[in-house]
Coordinates of C-alpha atoms and ligand atoms in Angstrom, one line a residue:
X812 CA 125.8 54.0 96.2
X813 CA 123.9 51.2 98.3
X814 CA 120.6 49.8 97.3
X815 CA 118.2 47.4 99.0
X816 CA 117.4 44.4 97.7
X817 CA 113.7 43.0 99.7
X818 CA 111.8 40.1 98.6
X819 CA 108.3 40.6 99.7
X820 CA 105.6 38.2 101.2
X821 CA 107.1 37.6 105.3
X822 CA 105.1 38.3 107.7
X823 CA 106.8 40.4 110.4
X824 CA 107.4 39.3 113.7
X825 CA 109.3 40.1 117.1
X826 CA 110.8 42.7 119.0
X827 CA 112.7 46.0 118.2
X828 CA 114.1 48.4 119.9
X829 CA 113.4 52.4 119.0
X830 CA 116.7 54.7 118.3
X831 CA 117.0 58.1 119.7
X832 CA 115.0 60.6 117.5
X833 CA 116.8 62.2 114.8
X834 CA 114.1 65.6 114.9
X835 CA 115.3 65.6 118.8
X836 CA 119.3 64.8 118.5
X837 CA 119.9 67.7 115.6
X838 CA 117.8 70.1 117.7
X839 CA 119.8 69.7 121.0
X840 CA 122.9 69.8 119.2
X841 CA 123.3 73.6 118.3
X842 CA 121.6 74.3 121.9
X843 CA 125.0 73.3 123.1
X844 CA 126.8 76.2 121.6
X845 CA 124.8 78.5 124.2
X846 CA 127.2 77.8 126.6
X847 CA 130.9 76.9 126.6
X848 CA 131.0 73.3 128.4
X849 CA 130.9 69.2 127.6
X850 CA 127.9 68.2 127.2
X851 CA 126.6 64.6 127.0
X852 CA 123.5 63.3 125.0
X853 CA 122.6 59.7 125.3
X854 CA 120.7 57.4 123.2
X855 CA 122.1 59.8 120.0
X856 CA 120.9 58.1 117.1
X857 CA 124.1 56.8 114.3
X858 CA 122.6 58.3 111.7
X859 CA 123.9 60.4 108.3
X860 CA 121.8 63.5 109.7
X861 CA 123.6 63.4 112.9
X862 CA 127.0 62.8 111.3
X863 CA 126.6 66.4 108.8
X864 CA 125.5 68.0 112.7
X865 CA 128.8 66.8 114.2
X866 CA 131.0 67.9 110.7
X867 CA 129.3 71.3 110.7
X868 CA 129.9 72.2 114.5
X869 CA 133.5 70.8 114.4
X870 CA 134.0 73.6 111.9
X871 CA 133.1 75.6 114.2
X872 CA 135.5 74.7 116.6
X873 CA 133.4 72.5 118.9
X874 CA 135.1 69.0 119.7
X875 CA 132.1 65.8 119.1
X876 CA 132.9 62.5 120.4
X877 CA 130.3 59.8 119.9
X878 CA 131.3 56.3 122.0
X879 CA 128.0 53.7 122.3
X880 CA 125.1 56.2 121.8
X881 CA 126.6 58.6 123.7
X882 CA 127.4 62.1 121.6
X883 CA 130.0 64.1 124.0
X884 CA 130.0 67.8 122.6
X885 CA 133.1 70.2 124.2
X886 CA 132.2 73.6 123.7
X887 CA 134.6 76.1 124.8
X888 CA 136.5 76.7 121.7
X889 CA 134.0 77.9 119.5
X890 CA 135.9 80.5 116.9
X891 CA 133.9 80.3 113.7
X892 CA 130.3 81.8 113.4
X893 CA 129.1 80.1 110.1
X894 CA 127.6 77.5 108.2
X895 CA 128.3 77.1 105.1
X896 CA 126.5 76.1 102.2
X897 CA 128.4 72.7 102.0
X898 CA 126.9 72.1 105.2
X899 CA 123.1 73.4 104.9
X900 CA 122.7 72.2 101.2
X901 CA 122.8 68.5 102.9
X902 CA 120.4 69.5 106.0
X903 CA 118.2 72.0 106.2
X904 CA 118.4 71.5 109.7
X905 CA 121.5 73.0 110.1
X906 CA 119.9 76.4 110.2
X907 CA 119.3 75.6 114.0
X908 CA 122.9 77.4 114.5
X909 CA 121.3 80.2 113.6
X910 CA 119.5 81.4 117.0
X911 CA 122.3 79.9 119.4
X912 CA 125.0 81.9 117.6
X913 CA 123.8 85.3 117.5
X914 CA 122.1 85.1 121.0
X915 CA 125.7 83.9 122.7
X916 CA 128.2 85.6 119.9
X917 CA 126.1 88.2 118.6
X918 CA 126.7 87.4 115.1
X919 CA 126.1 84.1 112.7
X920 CA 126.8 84.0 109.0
X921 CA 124.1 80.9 107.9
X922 CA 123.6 79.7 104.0
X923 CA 120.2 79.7 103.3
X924 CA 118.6 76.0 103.4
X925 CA 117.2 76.4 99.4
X926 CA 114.8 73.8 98.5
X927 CA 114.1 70.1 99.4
X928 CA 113.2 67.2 97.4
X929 CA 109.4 68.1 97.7
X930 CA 109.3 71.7 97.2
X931 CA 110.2 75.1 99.3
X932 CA 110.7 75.1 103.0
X933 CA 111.0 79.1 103.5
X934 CA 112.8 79.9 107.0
X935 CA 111.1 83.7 106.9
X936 CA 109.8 83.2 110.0
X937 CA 113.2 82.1 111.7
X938 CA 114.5 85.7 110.5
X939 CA 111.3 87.5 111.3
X940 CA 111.6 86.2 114.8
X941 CA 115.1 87.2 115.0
X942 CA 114.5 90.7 113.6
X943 CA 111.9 91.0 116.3
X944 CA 114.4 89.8 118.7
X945 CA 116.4 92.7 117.6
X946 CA 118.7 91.5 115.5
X947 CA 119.9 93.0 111.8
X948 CA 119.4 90.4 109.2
X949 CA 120.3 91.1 105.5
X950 CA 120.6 88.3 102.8
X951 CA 123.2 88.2 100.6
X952 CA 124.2 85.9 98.2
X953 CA 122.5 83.3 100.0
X954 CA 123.6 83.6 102.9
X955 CA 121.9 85.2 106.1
X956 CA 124.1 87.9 107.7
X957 CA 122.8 88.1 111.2
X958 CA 124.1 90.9 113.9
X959 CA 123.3 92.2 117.1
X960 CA 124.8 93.2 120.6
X961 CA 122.5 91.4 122.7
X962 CA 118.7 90.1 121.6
X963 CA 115.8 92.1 123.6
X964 CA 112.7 90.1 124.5
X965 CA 110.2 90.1 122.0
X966 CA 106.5 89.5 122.0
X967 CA 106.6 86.6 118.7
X968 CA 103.2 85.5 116.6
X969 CA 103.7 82.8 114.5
X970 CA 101.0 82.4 111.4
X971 CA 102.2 79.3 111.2
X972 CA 103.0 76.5 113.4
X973 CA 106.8 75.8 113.0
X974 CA 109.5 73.6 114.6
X975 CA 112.2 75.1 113.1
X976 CA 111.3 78.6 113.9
X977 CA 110.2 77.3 117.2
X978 CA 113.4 76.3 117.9
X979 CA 115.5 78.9 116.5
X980 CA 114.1 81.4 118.5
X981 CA 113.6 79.6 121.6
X982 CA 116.7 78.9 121.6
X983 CA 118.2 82.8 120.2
X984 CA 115.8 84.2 123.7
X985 CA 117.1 82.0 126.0
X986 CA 120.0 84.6 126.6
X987 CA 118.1 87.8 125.1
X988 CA 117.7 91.0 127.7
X989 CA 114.0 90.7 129.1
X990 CA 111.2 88.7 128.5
X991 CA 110.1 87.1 124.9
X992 CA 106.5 85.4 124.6
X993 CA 106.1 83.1 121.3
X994 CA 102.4 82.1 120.6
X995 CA 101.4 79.4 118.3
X996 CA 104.3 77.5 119.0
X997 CA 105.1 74.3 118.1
X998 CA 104.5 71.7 120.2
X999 CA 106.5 68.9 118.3
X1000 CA 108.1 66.3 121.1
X1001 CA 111.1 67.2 120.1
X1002 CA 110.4 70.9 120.7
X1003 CA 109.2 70.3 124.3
X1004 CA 112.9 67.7 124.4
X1005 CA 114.8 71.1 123.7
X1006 CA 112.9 73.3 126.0
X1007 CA 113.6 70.7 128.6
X1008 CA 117.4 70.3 127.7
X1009 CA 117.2 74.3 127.9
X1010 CA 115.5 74.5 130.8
X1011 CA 118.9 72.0 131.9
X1012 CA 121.0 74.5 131.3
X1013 CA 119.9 76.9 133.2
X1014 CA 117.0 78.8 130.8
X1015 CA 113.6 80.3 132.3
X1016 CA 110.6 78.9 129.9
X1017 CA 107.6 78.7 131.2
X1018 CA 104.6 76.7 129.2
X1019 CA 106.8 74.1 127.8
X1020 CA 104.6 71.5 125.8
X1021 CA 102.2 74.4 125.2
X1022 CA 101.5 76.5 122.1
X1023 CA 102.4 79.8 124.9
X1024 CA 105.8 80.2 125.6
X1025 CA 107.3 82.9 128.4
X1026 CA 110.9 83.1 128.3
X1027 CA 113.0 85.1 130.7
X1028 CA 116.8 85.6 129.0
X1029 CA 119.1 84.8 131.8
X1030 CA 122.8 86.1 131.0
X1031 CA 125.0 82.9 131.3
X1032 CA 123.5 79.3 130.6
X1033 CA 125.9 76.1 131.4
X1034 CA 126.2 73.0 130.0
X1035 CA 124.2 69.8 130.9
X1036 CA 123.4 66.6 129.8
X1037 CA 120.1 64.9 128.5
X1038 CA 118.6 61.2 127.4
X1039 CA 117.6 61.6 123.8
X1040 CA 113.7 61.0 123.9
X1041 CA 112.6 57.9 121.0
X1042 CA 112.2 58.4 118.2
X1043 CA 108.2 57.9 117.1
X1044 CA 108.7 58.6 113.1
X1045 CA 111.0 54.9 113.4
X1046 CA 108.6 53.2 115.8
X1047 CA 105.6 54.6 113.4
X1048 CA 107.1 53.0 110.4
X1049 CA 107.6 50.2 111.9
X1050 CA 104.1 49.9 113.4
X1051 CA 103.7 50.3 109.6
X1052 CA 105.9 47.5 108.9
X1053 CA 104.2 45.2 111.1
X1054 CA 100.5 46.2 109.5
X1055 CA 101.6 45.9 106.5
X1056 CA 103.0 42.5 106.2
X1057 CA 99.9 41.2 108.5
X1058 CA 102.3 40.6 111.2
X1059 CA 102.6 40.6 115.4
X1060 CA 105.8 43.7 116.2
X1061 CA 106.8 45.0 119.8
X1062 CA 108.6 47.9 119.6
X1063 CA 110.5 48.3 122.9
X1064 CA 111.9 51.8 124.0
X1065 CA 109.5 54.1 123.0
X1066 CA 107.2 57.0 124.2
X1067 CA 103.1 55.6 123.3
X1068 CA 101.9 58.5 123.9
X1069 CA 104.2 60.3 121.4
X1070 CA 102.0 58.3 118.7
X1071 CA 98.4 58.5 119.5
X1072 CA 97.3 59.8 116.2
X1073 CA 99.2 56.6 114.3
X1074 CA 98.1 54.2 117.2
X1075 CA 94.3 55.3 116.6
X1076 CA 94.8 55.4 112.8
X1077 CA 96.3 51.3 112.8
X1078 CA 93.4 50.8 114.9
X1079 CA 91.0 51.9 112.9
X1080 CA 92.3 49.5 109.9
X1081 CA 91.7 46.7 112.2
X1082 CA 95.0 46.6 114.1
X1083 CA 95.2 45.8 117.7
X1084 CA 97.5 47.2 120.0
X1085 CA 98.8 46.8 123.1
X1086 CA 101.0 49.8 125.1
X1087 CA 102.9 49.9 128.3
X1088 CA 104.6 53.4 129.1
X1089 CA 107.4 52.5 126.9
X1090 CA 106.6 49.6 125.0
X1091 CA 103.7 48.7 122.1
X1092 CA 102.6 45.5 120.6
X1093 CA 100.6 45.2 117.8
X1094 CA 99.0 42.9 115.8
X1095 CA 97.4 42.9 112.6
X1096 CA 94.1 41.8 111.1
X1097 CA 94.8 39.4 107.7
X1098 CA 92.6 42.3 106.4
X1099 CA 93.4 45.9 106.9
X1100 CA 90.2 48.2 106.3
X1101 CA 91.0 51.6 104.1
X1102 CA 91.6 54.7 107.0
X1103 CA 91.8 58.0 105.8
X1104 CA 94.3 60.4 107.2
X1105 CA 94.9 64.1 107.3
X1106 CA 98.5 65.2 108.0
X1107 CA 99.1 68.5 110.7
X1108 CA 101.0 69.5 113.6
X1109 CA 101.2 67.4 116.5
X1110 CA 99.0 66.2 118.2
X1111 CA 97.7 65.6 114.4
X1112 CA 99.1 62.9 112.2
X1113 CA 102.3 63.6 111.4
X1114 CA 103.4 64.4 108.0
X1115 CA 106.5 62.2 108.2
X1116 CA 104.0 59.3 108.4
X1117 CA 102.5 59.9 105.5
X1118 CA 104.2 58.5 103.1
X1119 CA 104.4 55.0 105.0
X1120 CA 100.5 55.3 105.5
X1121 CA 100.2 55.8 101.7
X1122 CA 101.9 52.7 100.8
X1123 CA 99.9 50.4 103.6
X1124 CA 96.7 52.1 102.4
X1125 CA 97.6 50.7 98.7
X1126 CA 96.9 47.2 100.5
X1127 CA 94.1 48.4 102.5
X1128 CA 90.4 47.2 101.4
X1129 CA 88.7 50.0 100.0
X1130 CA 89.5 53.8 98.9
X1131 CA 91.5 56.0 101.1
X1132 CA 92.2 59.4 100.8
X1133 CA 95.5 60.6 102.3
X1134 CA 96.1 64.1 102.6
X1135 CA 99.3 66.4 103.8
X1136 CA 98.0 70.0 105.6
X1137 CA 102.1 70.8 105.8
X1138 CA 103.6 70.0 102.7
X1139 CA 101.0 70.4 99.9
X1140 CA 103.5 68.3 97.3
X1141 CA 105.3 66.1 99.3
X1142 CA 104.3 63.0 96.9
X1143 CA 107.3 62.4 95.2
X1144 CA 106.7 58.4 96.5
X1145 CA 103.4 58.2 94.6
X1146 CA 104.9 57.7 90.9
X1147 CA 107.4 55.2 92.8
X1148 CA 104.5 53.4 94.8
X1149 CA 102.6 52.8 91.3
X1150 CA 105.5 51.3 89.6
X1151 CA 104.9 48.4 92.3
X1152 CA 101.2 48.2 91.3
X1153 CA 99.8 50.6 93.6
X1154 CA 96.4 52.4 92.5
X1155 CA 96.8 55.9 93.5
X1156 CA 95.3 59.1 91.7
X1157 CA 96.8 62.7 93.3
X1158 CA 94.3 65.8 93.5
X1159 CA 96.2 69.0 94.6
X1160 CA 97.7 67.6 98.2
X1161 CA 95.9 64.8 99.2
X1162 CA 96.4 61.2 97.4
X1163 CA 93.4 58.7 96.5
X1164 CA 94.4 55.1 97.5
X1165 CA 92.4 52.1 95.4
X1166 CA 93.6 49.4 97.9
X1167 CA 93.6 45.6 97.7
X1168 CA 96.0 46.5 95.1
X1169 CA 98.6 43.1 94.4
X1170 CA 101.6 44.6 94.8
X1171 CA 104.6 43.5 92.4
X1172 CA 108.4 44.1 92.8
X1173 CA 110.0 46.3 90.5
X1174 CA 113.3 49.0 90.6
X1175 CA 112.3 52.2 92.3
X1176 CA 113.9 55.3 93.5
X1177 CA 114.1 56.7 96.6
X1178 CA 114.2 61.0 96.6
X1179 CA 113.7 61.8 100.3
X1180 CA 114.3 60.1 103.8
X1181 CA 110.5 59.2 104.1
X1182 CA 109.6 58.5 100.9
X1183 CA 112.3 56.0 100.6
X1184 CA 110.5 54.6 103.9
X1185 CA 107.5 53.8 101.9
X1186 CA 109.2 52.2 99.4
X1187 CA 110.7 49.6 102.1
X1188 CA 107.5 48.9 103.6
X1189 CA 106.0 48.4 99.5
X1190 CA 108.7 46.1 99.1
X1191 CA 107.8 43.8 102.4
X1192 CA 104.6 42.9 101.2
X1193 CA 104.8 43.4 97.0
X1194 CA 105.4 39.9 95.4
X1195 CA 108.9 38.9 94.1
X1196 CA 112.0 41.4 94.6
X1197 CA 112.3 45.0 94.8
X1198 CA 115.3 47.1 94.5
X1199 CA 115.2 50.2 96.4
X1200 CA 117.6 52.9 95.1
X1201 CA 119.7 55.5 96.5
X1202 CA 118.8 54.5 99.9
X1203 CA 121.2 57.2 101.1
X1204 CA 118.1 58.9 101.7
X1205 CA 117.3 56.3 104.6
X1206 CA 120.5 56.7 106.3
X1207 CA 120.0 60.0 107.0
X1208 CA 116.9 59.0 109.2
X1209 CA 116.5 55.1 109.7
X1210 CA 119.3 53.3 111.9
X1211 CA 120.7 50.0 110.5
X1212 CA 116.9 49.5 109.3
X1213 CA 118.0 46.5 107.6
X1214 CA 118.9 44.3 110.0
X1215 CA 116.1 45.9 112.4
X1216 CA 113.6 44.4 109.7
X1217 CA 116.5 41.3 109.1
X1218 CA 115.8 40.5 112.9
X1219 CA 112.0 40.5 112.7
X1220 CA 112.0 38.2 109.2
X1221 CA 112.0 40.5 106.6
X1222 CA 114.2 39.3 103.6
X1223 CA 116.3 42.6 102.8
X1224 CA 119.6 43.3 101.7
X1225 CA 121.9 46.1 101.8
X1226 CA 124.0 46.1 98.4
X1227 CA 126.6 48.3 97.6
X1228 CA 128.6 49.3 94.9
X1229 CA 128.0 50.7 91.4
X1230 CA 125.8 53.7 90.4
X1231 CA 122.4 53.2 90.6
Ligands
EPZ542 C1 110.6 69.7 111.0 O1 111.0 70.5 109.9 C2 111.2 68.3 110.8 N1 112.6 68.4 110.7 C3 110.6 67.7 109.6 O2 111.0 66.3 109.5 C4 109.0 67.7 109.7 O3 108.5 67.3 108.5 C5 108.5 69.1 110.0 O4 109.2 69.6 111.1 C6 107.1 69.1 110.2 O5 106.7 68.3 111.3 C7 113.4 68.5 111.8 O6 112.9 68.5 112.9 C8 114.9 68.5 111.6 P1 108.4 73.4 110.0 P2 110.9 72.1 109.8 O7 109.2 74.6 110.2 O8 111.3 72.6 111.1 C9 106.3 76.3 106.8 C10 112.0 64.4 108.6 O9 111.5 63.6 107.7 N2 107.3 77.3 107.3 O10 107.5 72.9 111.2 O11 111.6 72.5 108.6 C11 106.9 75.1 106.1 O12 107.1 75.4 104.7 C12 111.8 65.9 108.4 O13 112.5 64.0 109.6 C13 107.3 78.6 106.7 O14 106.4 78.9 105.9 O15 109.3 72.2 109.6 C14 105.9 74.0 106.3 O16 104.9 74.1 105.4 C15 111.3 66.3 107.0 N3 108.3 79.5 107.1 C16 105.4 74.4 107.7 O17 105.8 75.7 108.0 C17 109.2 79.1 108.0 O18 110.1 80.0 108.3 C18 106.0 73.5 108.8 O19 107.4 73.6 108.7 C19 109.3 77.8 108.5 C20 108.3 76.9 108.2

């Protein structure tokens, strides 16, 4: 198991360039078993996420090919319907077969996700959007058994806003008899990326980027191929990165207007920041003020910033409060961040940050892709050396974000090797 090994105190400078988005490249993937074809997505992230995608649909008989960012998915051999637990245990995003397997083959056979490393991530509204579809769902031992001859339009409510389900079922309508509205629909980038990649192949949506979609099932799609969109949860932490280490970052290849809630948020600690339509530069004050942030669905701050806002608000002047609307308990970096020194008190889902702490290396564990992020960005700016553990977690998400930090002067080192 690899570790990283960071010596803290550089300040951050230079250019780097944004990956594809992980959120967007595991949602486009599935959508390719709607039709039988090749399809080609560019700028695909190398990532461990992307990898369990590819593994899963090969068992399903689809060939994946990935040559210099480029994933090439064949798709006229599909002959299994499932996903196994071995699969979905790693990823709960594998559950995106779901919808594009019973809409095109009428049936899908889909372990349920289970837990994460911050608590329960139910997928009831991905079956209650199916059932309404017309589909019979039963569970049974812990799988989801899903039938049905051909999906009818549906008219779909969500209580809650929710990319998955958003996905699922945009994607399960696409080829269902008549018309299916979904209201309070997610809005998520790389929702609006899939509509769009739909919308490719040959689906009717109307509304895409709104909370109102109005699909019209078609009865054949085709393949097509797309240009992954950035991805802003990488170019957020390393905005982060830069702020943090009181340094001057352009990110190059990315989508500004994908991150207006972080942009506003740097800039209200003091940061500066420059955008062009796909570039940003920032710089930081040597003092960062204390910003408090609420996490929620896009447009809002997104949640899987908010563990790399915690950790720069630890250095921040003054108390912050930083709370998560999503995921009431995902904190699992707090305990981690006050083993380097951090000052930080939680009260039900939101997280009191004492800054100006003096942050001091130490061994700390990663348990979940963003959380591990924090810890990096602790380790930049936390005096001496910090070993990050189990950074497995930040190969699911982060690509080669070593030497992407190596290149702007942060002292970080991958170490492999024995159990950590
Ligand atoms: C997506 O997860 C992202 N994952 C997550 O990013 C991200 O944190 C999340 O959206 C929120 O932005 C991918 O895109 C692969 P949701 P998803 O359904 O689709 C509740 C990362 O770090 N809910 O929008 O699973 C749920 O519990 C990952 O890259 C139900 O109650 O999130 C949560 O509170 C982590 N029932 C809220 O909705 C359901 O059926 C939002 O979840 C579905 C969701």
């Amino acid at each position: 198991m690899d570790k990283f090994i960071i010596r803290g105190g550089k300040r951050l400078s230079g250019r780097v360039k944004i990956s594809g988005a992980k959120n967007a490249t595991l949602a486009l993937m599935p959508a390719a078993l709607l039709a039988g074809g090749t399809y080609r997505l560019k700028d695909t992230p190398v990532l461990r996420d992307v990898a369990t995608m590819s593994a899963l649909l090969r068992t399903m008989g689809v060939k994946v090919e990935a040559h210099d960012g480029v994933l090439t998915l064949e798709t006229s051999g599909v002959h299994r319907f499932e996903a196994p637990y071995e699969h979905v245990k790693k990823m709960r995003a594998s559950v995106y077969v779901l919808g594009p397997l019973l809409a095109r083959y009428g049936r899908a056979k889909v372990s349920l996700p289970g837990g994460c490393a911050w608590g329960p991530r139910p997928v009831n509204l991905h079956i209650e959007g199916l059932r309404k579809l017309g589909a019979t769902i039963e569970l049974d031992k812990g799988y989801i058994i899903a039938h049905a001859d051909r999906l009818q339009g549906a008219r779909i409510h969500f209580d809650v806003s929710s990319v998955g389900a958003t996905g699922n079922i945009m994607m399960a309508a696409v080829l269902a008899r008549g018309s299916t509205v979904i209201q309070n629909a997610a809005i998520e980038p790389e929702i609006t990326a899939l509509a769009q990649f739909l919308v490719a192949m040959g689906a009717k949506i109307q509304g895409v980027g709104t909370n109102r979609l109005e699909i019209e099932g078609v009865d054949v799609l085709h393949a097509a191929d797309a240009d992954t969109i950035p991805d802003r949860i990488e170019a957020g932490t390393f905005l982060v990165a830069a702020a943090i280490t009181r340094g001057e970052v352009t990110l190059e290849r990315i989508n500004p207007e994908h991150l207006t809630a972080v942009i506003t948020r740097l800039e209200d600690a003091g940061c500066a920041v420059v955008t062009t339509p796909t570039s940003l530069t920032i710089k930081a004050p040597e003092e960062l003020r204390g910003v408090d942030v609420t996490a929620a669905i896009y447009p809002g701050f997104p949640t899987d910033m908010q563990a790399q806002w915690t950790a720069l608000m630890a250095v921040a002047k003054g108390t912050s409060v930083v709370t998560d609307s999503i995921y009431l308990d995902r904190f699992k970096h707090v305990p981690e961040l006050i083993r380097l020194g951090a000052e930080i008190e939680l009260k039900e889902n939101a997280a009191i940050v004492r800054g100006s702490s003096r942050l001091t290396g130490a061994k700390v564990m990663s348990t979940d892709l963003r959380a591990s992020a924090s810890l990096i960005l602790a380790g930049l700016v936390a005096e001496g050396m910090t070993e990050v553990l189990r950074v497995y977690h930040i190969d699911r998400g982060y690509e080669a974000i070593e030497q992407k930090l190596r290149a702007i002067g942060a002292d970080i080192e991958r170490v492999s090797g024995e159990e950590f």
